[in-house]
């Protein structure tokens, strides 16, 4: 169907370049496979227009359609009495009692961040914040999980500096405290860094806003910043492998404006308070296209858009560009018509654009008009409902053979190797660039385990953590997927928070390769089983595939973001430990060195199976920590680097030393799961150990905090020297001052 | 006692500052930047932290020309009390209500950490709760907190004991470690550290509380 003249007067359209003819090359450039294009032709019974091709490309790419992962995502546990809204909306919603709900999600911005690190990371933060406040929640906390290539890779320094500055630049100005996250380095990320951004907000549980439109003839309103040409085709770009010519992709990265986002937040919350909103959807990937289709599809309605009414900041934009622009800080809303004047007044007060650009219609139709011509006329529900879904072939990762013999290493030397490794070094260089205290509700800052933020004006607090160990996922996707959830569970328990729910951000390579698809399938199975066993349903998430360059994939990285509730913040396990406290090992004695942090940091080895995850043991030990929270001065989960690294970090946080009993390397550095190191006041020790025995939880004293040295058996080093080593790594690599 | 806390577009510590004033017994009311007068009975104006107008152009430069700032300047000139924190300090300098300017941090990066401070004078309504030379620790969170002024201005600030706080571990390269300065009549204070983030025992620090308590006491003692 060529463009149809609606009237004889086509003046605005005449200034536009003519639209290109639809050729196989043009179809391929839109990321549509030949069989997918056949599907388009069959659906329409005609050739699509250029704008329509762009719309299909946006709706049917991996990023928007989840076509490779959907059948496996359906197997994840997403329900529970605490869940108000699971996956499928802008973010998940979980009840925290007393009429309040926490709204949260994690989302990747990997490809854009590799191309333009500052803006890529900044707009990742902006996008996830919008997902949260679109649902009526005021953002209260943010986290970021970052994976970079080897520190010595020529691109890494530039990426690290840009990504961290971009996250800070956006979140700090917006005004959300950044209270946690992760940062790792591995050569597998040399060609594809990962930037996974998490945000959580608080809403009244009876005042959650959804994307489903309702009512025919209702005004469709455009809110926020104006539309430019930035990000056109971004979602399609994010669904492809990188090859040469990265620089040419820079125009597909959007530019963030946290100042507009902050005003958009305040204006949207006022609009919601005024009960003017029927439904609302943020314009993220594929902007106007995805948001309009989403609202119509969920509401069982059609949408009619008149692009001449869209506020633009560039001249002579085509319908194609407007429909695919990923300009930031924009929202689409279906408005209660009787509230239009009030809504306009709110947006004028915040100096933001507000334009009625269309209406809901009864037919199943997505009608896009521009310059008095029909630029797209598509069956709306088919755009998402008929999107391809693949059952891609997959092969399970081969099981690992047992770990071979390890060279001898003294425990202090081994600890120094870990402290000097950027994965385990002090991360202050990162989080001091983030405002972790804005809002004046941060109860536990970044740096050690979960961050904790008070729910403003209440006694409640929420704990946030983000975890995954890609080494384990590579070694065994199923165990690694379960371990990520188990570690998140432990980090929440270690601050006295009851684990509530999770969000997952699945980062993998090219799913068209069966071994990569096998990693995805295994990780989903493992994390699903762990979420079920630990009662932490997955309420939102995001899949990022094609993280490959020149055929080389990233480590499989299924990041788990998790939220826990502390009903009264006075019951938080606050820490730090104090000199004289007894160090108690909760859980089994360690010894598992396969795929451990130490063998990688010390000898560059990644062999051996990952530590097994016993979900019953995790649940039992976590429940014990929560039951005994009042008797625990400080707690840390044991993960990378085992007992020795956790002991050092707890001692460093306390500004004191620690003496641990003698053991072999595997006892100090083994990464067996389900374990915690506790700091217990001498007088509380006996009753804690008795309670552990009664609960069937292994617990025994293994040392004592105090002094100025870290002692591991008979070997020791000054805490001051170890701390200086640990703190100096990131400034040494990425710049001090 | 009434504290009016200005909200500029991009302010993000306005709520926190209202909470801190309220905790010290003030009636804390919001004040929109487009207003041209202060609420009747205002005893103190608070200019909060944040990124007014996105920090575009120059930090605080656009906010300093907001409609409400005419009323704030008139209030200050007539002896009113004004507290500017972080971005509020930048606005006060840009508005000419305090000397000097705040440049990009010497390390060129945003810095959020607790810093050590020394109280430079207790002779002001804001610092009367401390003795001169007292040490405390408050969080900073800024990209542009590097205080700069001509040498003679710096000399005069110290000579007139108008340096309210100095850093004991300077995080941003500020001249002479200056963290906060007072106006000539000692009723306008601008400071980069955030006392309003340290007024609640649940936050592990109440180091900033004496500022609000001292101000409340000073205003209560003032002749009506």
Coordinates of C-alpha atoms in Angstrom, one line a residue, chain A residues 59 64 70 88-89 211-214 279 281 289-303 334 360-361 363-366 379-387:
Chain A
X59 CA 8.3 -4.7 17.4
X64 CA 11.1 -5.9 22.3
X70 CA 9.9 -16.2 25.7
X88 CA 4.7 -7.8 31.5
X89 CA 4.2 -4.3 32.9
X211 CA -0.3 0.5 30.5
X212 CA -3.6 -1.0 29.4
X213 CA -5.7 1.7 27.6
X214 CA -9.4 1.7 28.2
X279 CA -3.1 4.5 31.5
X281 CA 3.5 4.0 29.3
X289 CA 5.8 2.6 18.4
X290 CA 6.3 0.3 21.3
X291 CA 4.4 2.5 23.8
X292 CA 1.4 3.0 21.6
X293 CA 1.2 -0.7 20.6
X294 CA 1.6 -1.8 24.2
X295 CA -1.3 0.5 25.4
X296 CA -3.6 -0.6 22.6
X297 CA -2.7 -4.3 22.8
X298 CA -3.2 -4.6 26.6
X299 CA -6.5 -2.7 26.5
X300 CA -7.9 -4.5 23.5
X301 CA -8.2 -1.2 21.5
X302 CA -6.8 0.4 18.4
X303 CA -4.8 3.6 18.4
X334 CA -4.4 8.0 27.9
X360 CA -8.1 5.3 21.2
X361 CA -10.3 3.5 18.6
X363 CA -11.0 -1.3 15.8
X364 CA -8.0 -3.5 16.0
X365 CA -5.9 -1.0 14.1
X366 CA -2.7 1.0 14.4
X379 CA -3.5 -4.7 12.6
X380 CA -2.4 -3.6 16.1
X381 CA -2.7 -6.8 18.1
X382 CA -0.8 -8.8 15.5
X383 CA 2.3 -6.5 16.1
X384 CA 2.9 -8.1 19.4
X385 CA 0.6 -11.2 19.3
X386 CA 1.9 -12.4 16.0
X387 CA 5.6 -11.7 16.7

